[in-house]
Short mmCIF file of C-alpha atoms and ligand atoms in Angstrom, two decimals:
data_model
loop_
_atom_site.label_atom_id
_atom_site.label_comp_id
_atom_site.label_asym_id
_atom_site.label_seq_id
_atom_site.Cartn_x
_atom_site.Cartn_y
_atom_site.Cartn_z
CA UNK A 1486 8.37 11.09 7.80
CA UNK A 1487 7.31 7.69 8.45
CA UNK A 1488 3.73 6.70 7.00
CA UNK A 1489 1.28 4.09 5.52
CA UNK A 1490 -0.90 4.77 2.67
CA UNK A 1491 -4.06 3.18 3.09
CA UNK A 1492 -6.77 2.27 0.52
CA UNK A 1493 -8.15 -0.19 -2.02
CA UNK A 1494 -6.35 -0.90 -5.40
CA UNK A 1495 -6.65 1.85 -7.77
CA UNK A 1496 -7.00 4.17 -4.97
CA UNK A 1497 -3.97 6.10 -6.13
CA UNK A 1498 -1.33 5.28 -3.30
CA UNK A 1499 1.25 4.83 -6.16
CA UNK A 1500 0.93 8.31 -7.35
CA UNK A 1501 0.49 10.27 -4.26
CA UNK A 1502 3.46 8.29 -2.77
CA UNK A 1503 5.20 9.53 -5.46
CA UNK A 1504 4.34 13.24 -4.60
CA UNK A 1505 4.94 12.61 -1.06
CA UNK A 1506 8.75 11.17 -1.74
CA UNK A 1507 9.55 14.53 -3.48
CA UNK A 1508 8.05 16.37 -0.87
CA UNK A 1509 8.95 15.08 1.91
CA UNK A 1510 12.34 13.23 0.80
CA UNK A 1511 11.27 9.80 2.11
CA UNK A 1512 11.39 6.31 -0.15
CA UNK A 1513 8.24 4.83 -1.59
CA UNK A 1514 7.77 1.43 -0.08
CA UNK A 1515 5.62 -0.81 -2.48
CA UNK A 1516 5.02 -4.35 -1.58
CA UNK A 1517 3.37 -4.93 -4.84
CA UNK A 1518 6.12 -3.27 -6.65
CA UNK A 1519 8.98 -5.83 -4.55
CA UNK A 1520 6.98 -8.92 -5.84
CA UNK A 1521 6.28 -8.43 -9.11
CA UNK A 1522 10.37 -7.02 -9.17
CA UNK A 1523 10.89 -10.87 -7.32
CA UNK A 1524 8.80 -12.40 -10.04
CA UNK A 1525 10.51 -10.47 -13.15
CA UNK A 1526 13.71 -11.86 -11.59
CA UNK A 1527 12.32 -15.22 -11.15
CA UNK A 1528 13.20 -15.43 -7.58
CA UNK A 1529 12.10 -18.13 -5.03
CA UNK A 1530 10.03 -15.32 -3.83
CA UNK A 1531 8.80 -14.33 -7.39
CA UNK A 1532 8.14 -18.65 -7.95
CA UNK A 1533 6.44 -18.86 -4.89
CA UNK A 1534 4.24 -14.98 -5.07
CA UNK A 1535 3.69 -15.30 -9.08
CA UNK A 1536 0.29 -16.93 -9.25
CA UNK A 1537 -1.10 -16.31 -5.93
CA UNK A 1538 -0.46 -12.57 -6.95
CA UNK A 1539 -2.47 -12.75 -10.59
CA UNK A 1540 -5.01 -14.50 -8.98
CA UNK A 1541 -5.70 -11.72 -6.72
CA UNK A 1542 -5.19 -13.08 -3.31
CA UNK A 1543 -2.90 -12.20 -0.51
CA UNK A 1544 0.99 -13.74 -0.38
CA UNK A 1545 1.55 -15.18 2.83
CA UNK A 1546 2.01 -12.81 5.46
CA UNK A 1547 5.81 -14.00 6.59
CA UNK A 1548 6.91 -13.39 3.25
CA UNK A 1549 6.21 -9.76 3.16
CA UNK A 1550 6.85 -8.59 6.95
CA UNK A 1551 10.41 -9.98 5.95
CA UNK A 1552 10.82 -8.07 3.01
CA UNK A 1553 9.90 -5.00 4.35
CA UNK A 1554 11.65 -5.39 7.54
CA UNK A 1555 14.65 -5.86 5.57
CA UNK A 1556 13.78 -3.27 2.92
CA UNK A 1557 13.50 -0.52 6.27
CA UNK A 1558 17.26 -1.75 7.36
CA UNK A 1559 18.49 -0.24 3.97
CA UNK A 1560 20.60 3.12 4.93
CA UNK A 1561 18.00 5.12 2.49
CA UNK A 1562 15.09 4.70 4.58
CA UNK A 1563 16.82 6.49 7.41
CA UNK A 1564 15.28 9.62 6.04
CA UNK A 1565 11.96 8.16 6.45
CA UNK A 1566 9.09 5.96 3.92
CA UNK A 1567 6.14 5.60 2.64
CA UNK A 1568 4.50 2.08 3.00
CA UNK A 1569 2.00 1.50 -0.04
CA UNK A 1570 0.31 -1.93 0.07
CA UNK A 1571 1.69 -2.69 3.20
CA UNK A 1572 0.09 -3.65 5.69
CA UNK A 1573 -2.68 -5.45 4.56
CA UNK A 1574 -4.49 -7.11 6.82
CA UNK A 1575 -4.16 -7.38 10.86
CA UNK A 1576 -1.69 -9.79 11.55
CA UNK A 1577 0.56 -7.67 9.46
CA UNK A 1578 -0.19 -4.53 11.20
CA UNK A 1579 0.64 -6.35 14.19
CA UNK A 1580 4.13 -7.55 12.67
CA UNK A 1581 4.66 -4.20 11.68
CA UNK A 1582 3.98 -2.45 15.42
CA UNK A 1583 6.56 -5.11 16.95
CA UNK A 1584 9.45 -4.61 14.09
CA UNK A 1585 9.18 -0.84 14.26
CA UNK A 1586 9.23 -0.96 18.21
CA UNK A 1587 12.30 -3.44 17.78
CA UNK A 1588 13.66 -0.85 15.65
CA UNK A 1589 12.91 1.92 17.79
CA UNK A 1590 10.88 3.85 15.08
CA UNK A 1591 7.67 5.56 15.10
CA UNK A 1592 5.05 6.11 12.39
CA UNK A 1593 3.90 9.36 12.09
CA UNK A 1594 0.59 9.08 10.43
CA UNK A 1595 -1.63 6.65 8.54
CA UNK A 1596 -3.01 8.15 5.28
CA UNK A 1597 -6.62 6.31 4.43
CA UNK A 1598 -7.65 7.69 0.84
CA UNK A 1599 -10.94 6.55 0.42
CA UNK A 1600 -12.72 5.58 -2.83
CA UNK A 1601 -15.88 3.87 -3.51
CA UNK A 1602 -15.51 0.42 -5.67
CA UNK A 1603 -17.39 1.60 -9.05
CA UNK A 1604 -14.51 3.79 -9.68
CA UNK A 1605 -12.10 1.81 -8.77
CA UNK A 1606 -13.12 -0.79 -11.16
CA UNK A 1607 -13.17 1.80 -14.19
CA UNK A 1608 -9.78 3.53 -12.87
CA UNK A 1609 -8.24 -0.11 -12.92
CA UNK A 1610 -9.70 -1.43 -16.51
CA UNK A 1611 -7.97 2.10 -17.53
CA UNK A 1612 -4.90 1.28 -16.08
CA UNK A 1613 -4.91 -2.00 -17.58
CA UNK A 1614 -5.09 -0.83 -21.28
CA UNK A 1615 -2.18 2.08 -20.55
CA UNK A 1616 0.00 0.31 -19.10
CA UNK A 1617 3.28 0.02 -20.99
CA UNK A 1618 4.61 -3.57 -21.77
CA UNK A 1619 0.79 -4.84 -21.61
CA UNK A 1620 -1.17 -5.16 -18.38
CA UNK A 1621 -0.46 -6.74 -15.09
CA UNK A 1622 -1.31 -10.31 -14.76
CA UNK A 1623 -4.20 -9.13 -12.08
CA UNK A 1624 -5.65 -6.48 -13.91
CA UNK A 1625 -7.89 -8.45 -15.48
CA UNK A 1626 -11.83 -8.59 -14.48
CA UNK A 1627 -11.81 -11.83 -12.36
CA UNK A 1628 -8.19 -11.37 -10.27
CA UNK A 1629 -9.51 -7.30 -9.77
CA UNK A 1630 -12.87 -8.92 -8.04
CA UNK A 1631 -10.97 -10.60 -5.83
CA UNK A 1632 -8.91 -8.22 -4.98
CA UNK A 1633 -11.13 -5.54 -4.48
CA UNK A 1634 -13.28 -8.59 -2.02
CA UNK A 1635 -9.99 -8.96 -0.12
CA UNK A 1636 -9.41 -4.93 0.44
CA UNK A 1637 -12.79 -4.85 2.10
CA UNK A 1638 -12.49 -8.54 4.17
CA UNK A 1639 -8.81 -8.29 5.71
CA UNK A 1640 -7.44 -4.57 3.95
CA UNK A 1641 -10.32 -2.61 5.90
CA UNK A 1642 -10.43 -3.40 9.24
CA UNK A 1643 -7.24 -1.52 9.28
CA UNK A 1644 -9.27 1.14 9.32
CA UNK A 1645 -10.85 0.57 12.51
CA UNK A 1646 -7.52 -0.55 13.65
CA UNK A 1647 -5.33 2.53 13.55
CA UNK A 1648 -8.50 4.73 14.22
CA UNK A 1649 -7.92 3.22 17.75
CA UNK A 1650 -4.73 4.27 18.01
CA UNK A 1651 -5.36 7.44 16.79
CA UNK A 1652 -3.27 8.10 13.87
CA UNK A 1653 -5.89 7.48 11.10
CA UNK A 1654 -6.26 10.73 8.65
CA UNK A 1655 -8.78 10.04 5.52
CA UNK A 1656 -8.61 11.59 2.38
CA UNK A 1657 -11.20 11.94 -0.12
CA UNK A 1658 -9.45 9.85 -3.09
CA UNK A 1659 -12.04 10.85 -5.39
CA UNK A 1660 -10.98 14.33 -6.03
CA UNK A 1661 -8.31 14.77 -8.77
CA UNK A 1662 -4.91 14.30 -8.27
CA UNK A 1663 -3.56 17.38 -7.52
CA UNK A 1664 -6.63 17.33 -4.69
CA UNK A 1665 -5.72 14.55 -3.23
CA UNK A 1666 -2.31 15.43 -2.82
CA UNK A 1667 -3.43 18.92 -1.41
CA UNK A 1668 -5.43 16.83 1.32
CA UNK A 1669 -2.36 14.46 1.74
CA UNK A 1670 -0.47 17.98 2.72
CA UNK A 1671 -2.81 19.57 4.86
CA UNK A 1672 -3.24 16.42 7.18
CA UNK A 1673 0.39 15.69 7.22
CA UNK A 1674 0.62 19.23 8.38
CA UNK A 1675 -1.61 18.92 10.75
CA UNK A 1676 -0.17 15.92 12.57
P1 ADP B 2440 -3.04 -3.04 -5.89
O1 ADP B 2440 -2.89 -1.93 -4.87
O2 ADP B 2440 -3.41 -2.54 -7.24
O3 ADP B 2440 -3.90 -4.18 -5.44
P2 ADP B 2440 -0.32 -3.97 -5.32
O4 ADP B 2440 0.73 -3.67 -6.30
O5 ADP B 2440 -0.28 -3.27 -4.02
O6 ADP B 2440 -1.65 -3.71 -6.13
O7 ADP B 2440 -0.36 -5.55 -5.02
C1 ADP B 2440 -0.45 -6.51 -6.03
C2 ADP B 2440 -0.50 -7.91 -5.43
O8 ADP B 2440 0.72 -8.17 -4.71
C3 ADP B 2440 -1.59 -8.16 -4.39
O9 ADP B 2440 -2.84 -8.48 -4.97
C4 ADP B 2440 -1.00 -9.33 -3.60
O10 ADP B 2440 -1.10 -10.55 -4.29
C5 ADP B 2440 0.48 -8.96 -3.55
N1 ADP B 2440 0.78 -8.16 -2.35
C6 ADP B 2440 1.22 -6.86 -2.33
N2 ADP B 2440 1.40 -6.43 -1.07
C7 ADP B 2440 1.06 -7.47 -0.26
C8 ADP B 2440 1.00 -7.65 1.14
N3 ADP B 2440 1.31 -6.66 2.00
N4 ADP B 2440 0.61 -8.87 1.62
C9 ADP B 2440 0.29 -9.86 0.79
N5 ADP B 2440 0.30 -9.76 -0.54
C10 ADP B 2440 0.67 -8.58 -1.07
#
């Protein structure tokens, strides 16, 4: 199983790509998760990603089709992934259709789970006070504006995007959990 999670941040892509490894025995791919890893480890990645990251905006586009075309070489993708975060606006989308044809791989489905923005914004100041070893240097109410403004200007269009090529499926992320995931099933099962 070869997939994208879709949606804004606080949608939930962490946890249902969670589910989804378990179920479907494929790796959870998180961009997000790579860079702030890079950052931790004081990288040139991390240097370079660190503040363009808490301030909410995008890192640049060549950094992160290389690390997940090198993150899909790894012998434990073989059994397939999840991309969360990934892509994340067009030009990566496009980056990604030319290194999975290069690779000979197909996706099997892009997962949309849709939320509207006032509950994102509670789910993510929520987050921010749970979070173990203190929040995330972006979940604060400025850097969450902006990233939220940058879902809908270069995230979204995505939508549009893979509706065209037919292999959108939307989810209603504003059920519970255990919902969502049920939804996640069903239109995995249907594709
Ligand atoms: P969220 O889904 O809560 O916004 P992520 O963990 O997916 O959080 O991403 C956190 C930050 O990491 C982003 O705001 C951005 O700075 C950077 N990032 C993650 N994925 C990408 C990507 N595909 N392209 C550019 N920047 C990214």
């Amino acid at each position: 199983m070869k997939l994208i999670l879709l949606g804004p941040p606080g949608a939930g892509k962490g946890t249902q790509a969670v589910r989804i490894e378990e179920n479907y025995g494929c790796i959870q791919l998180s961009t997000g998760d790579m860079l702030r890893a890079a950052v931790a480890a004081g990288s040139e990645i991390g240097r370079e990603a660190k503040e363009i990251m808490a301030r909410g905006e995008l890192v640049p586009d060549a950094v992160v089709v290389k690390i997940i075309s090198d993150r899909i070489d790894e012998p434990d993708c073989s059994s397939g992934f999840i991309l969360d975060g990934f892509p994340r606006n067009v030009t990566q989308a496009q980056a990604l259709d030319d290194m999975l044809t290069d690779k000979n791989l197909k996706l099997d489905a892009v997962v949309e789970i849709a939320v509207d923005d006032g509950i994102l914004i509670s789910r993510i100041e929520k987050r921010a006070l749970e979070t173990q070893g203190g929040p995330r240097d972006d979940d604060n109410a400025e850097s969450l504006k902006k990233r939220l403004s940058v879902y809908h200007e270069q995230t979204a269009p995505l939508i549009k995007y893979y509706k065209e090529k037919g292999v959108l499926r939307s989810v209603d992320g504003m059920a519970d959990i255990d919902n969502v995931s049920k939804q996640i099933e069903e239109v995995l099962k249907q594709r």
